[in-house]
Tab-separated table of C-alpha atoms and ligand atoms in Angstrom:
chain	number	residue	atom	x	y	z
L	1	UNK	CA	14.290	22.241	-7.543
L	2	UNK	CA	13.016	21.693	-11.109
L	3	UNK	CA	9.214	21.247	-10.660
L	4	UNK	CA	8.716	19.026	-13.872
L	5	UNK	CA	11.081	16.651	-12.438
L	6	UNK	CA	8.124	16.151	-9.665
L	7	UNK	CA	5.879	15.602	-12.088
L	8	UNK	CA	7.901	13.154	-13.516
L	9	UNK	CA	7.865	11.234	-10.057
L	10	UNK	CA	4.110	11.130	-9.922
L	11	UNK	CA	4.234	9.333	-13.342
L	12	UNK	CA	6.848	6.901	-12.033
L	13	UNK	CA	4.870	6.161	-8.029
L	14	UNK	CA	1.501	5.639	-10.560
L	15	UNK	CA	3.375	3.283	-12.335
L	16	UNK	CA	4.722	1.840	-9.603
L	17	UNK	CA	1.694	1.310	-7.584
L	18	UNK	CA	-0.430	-0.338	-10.775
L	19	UNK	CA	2.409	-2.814	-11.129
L	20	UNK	CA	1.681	-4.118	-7.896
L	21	UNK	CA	-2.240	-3.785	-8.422
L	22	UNK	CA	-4.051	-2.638	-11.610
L	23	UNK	CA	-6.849	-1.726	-9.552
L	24	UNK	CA	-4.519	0.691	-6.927
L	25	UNK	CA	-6.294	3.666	-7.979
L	26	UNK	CA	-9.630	2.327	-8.208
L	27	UNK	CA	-9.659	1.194	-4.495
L	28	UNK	CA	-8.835	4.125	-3.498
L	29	UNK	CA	-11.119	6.509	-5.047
L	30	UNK	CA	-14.003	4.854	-3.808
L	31	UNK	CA	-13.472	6.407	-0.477
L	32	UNK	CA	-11.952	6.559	2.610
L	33	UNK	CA	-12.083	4.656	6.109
L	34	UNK	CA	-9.164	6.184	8.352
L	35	UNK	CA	-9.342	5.219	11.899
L	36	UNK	CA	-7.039	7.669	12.586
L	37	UNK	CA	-6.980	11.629	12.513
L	38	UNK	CA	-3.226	12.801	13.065
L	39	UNK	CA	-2.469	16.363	14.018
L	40	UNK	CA	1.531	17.235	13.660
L	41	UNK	CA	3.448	20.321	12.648
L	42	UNK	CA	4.161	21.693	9.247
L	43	UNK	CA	7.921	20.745	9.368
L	44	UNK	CA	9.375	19.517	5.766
L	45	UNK	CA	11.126	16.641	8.103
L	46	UNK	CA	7.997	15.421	9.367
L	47	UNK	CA	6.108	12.999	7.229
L	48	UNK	CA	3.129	11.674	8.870
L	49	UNK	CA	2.082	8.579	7.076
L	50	UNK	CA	6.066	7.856	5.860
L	51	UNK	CA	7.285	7.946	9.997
L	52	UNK	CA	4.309	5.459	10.994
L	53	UNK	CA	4.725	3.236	8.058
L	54	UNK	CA	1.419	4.230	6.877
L	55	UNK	CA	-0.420	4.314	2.806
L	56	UNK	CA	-2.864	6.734	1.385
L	57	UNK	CA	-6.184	5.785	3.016
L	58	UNK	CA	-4.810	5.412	6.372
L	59	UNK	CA	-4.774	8.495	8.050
L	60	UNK	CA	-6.497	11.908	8.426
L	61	UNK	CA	-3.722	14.096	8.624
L	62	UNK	CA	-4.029	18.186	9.889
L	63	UNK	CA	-0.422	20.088	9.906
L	64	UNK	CA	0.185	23.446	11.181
L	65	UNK	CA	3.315	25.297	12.729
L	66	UNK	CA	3.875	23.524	15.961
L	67	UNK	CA	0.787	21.627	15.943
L	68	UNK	CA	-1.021	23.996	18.036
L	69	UNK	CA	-4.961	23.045	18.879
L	70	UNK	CA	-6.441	26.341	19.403
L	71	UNK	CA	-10.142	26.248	19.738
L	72	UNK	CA	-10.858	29.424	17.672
L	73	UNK	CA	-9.473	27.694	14.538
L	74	UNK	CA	-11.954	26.701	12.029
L	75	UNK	CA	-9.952	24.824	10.281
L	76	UNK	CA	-8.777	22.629	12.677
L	77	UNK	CA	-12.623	22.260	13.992
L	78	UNK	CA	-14.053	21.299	10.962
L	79	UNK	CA	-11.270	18.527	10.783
L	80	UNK	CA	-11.907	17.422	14.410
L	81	UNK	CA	-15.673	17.462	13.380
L	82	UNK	CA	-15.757	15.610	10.109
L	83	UNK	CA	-13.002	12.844	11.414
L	84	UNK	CA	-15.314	12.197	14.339
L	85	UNK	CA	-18.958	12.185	12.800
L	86	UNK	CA	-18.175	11.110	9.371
L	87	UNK	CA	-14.838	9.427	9.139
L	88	UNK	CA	-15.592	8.150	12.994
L	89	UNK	CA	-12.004	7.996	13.491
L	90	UNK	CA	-11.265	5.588	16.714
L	91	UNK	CA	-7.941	7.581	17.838
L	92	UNK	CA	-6.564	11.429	17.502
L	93	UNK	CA	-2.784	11.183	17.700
L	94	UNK	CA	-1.145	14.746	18.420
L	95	UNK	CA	2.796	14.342	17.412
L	96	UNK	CA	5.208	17.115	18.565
L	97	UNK	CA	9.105	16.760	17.513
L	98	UNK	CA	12.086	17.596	18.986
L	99	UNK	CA	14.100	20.265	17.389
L	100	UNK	CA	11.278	22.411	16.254
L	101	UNK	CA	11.356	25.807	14.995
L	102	UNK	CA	8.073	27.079	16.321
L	103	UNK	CA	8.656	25.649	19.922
L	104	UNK	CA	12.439	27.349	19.656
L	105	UNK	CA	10.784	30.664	18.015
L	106	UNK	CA	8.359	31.077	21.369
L	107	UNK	CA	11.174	30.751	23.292
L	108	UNK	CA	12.835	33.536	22.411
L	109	UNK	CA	10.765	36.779	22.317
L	110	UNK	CA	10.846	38.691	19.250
L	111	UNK	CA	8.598	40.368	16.919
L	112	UNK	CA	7.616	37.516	13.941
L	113	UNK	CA	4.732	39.029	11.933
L	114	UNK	CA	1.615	36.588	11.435
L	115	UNK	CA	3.349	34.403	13.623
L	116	UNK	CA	3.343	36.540	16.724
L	117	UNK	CA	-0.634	35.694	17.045
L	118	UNK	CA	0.566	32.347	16.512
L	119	UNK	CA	3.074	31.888	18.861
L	120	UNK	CA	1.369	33.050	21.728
L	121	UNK	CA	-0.593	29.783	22.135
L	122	UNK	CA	3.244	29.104	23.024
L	123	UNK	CA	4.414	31.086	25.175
L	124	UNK	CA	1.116	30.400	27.248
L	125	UNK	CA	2.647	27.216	27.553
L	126	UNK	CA	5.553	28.682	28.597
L	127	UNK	CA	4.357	30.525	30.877
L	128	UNK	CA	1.750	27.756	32.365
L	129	UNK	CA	4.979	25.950	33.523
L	130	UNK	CA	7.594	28.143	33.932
L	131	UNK	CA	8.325	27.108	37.093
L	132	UNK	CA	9.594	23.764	35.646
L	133	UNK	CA	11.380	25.030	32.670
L	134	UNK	CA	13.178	27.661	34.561
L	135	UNK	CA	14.403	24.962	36.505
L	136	UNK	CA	16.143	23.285	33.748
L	137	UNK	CA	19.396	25.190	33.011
L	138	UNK	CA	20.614	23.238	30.303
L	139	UNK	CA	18.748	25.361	27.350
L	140	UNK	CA	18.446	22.128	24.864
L	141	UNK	CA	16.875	19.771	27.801
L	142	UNK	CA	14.191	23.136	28.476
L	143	UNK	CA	13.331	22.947	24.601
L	144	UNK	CA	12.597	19.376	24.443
L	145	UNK	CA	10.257	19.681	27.681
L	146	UNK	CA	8.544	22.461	25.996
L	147	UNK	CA	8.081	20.479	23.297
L	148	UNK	CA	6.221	17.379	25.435
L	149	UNK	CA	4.675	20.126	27.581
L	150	UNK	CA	3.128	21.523	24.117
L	151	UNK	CA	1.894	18.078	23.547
L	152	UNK	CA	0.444	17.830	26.272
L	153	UNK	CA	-1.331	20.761	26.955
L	154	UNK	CA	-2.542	20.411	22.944
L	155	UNK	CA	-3.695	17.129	24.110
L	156	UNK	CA	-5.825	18.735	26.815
L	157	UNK	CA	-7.221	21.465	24.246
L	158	UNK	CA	-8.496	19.068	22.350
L	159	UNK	CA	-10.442	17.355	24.892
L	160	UNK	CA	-12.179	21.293	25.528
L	161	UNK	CA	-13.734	20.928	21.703
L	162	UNK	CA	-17.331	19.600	21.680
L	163	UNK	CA	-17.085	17.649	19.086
L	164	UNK	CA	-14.816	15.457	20.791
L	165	UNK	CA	-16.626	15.728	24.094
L	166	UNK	CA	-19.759	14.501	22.292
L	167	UNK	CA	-17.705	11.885	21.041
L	168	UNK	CA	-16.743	11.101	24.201
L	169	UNK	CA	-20.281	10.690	25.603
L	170	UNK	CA	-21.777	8.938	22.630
L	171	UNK	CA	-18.914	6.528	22.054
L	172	UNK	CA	-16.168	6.404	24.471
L	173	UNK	CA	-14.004	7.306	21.774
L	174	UNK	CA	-11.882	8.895	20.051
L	175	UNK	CA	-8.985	7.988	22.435
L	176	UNK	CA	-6.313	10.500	22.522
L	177	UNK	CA	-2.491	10.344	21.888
L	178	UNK	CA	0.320	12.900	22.872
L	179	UNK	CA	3.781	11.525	20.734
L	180	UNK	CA	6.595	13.148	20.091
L	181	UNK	CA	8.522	12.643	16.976
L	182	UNK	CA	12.465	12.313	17.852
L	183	UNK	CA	14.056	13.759	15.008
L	184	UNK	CA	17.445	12.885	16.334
L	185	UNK	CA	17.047	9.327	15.669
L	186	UNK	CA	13.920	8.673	14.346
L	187	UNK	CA	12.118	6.828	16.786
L	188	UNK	CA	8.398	8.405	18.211
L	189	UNK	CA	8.156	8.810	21.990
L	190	UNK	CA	4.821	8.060	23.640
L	191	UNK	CA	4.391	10.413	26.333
L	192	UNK	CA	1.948	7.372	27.655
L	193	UNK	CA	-0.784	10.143	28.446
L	194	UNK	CA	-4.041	9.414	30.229
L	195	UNK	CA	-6.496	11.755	29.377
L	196	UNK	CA	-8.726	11.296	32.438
L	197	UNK	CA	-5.695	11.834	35.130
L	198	UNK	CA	-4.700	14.884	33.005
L	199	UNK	CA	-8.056	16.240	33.423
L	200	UNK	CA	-8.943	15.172	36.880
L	201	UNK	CA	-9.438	18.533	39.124
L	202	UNK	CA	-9.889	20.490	35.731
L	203	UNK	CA	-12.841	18.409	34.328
L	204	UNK	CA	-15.149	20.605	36.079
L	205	UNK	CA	-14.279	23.784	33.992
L	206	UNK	CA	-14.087	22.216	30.320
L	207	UNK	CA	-16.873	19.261	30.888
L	208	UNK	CA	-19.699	20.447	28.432
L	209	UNK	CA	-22.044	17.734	29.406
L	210	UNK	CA	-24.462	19.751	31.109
L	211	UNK	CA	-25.260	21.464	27.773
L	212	UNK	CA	-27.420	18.465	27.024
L	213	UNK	CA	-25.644	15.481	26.550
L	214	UNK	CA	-26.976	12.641	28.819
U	301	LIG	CO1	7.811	21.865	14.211
């Protein structure tokens, strides 16, 4: 890939976007009002903002391999932090995808480097509900339900964060979305999740409301 030719795409998308409004740019400097923080893997094939039909100012977007929530990451909290207080983002979608090479990685033990750490979020999945995927001979079905199971149980980890939990309280928001991304034909699966059935009979060990909030 010839990087000047990228640079030469930049100069053709500015021009394209001031033909349709002179004042693109200035619009959208002046700051942002997402309603919407997105947390998906790193995978090349899977564009955010391009697969919803989304622009620039739309959508607070956090990648990482496998889009793992893990509550140790500060990166990932000071995302989940400034979307809610600042940015006050109504909705946190958390979009898996079929076919994807950290999900197939952790099923398959072998040494990775940096990833191993990584991974292990995983196979804790894996091993959460084994009993289900073990079930499921057919090797490609058992990766995609890994891949919905990952959702899900990122889905949950993200409910354990207190920012969101004081979100919760305060607002009733941010609701919570678990999709998966079906890179076989495009389309995004809603895995219809409802975050207060998921948590019933496990409420009592994440709820961080007795720390002082109401
Ligand atoms: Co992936």
């Amino acid at each position: 890939m010839e990087i000047e030719k990228l640079l030469e795409n930049n100069r053709n998308w500015m021009s394209e976007k001031l033909a349709l409004d002179p004042d693109y740019f200035k619009k959208l400097s002046e700051g942002q009002h997402p309603e919407l923080l997105y947390i998906g893997c790193s995978d090349s094939r899977v564009n955010a903002e391009e697969l919803m039909g989304l622009n620039p100012g739309d959508v607070f977007v956090h990648r990482n391999v496998a889009n793992l929530v893990i509550c140790t990451d500060n990166n990932l909290n000071a995302v989940v932090q400034y979307a809610l207080e600042v940015l006050k983002v109504k909705h946190i979608i958390i979009c898996g995808h079929y076919e994807c090479g950290g999900i197939k990685a952790a099923m398959k033990p072998s040494d990775m480097g940096q990833l191993n750490s990584w991974l292990q979020t995983l196979r804790d999945v894996y091993r959460l509900h084994r009993r289900e995927l073990n079930s499921i001979k057919d090797l490609s079905l058992r990766f995609d339900r890994l891949v919905e199971l990952n959702v899900i149980e990122q889905c949950i980890n993200i409910v354990k964060i207190d920012h969101v939990q004081r979100s919760w309280y305060r607002t009733g928001y941010p609701k919570i979305h678990g999709w998966v991304f079906d890179i076989r034909t495009g389309k995004i699966v809603d895995l219809n999740l409802d975050m207060h059935e998921e948590f019933r009979g496990i409420r009592k060990i994440y709820d961080l409301k007795p720390l002082g909030h109401e």
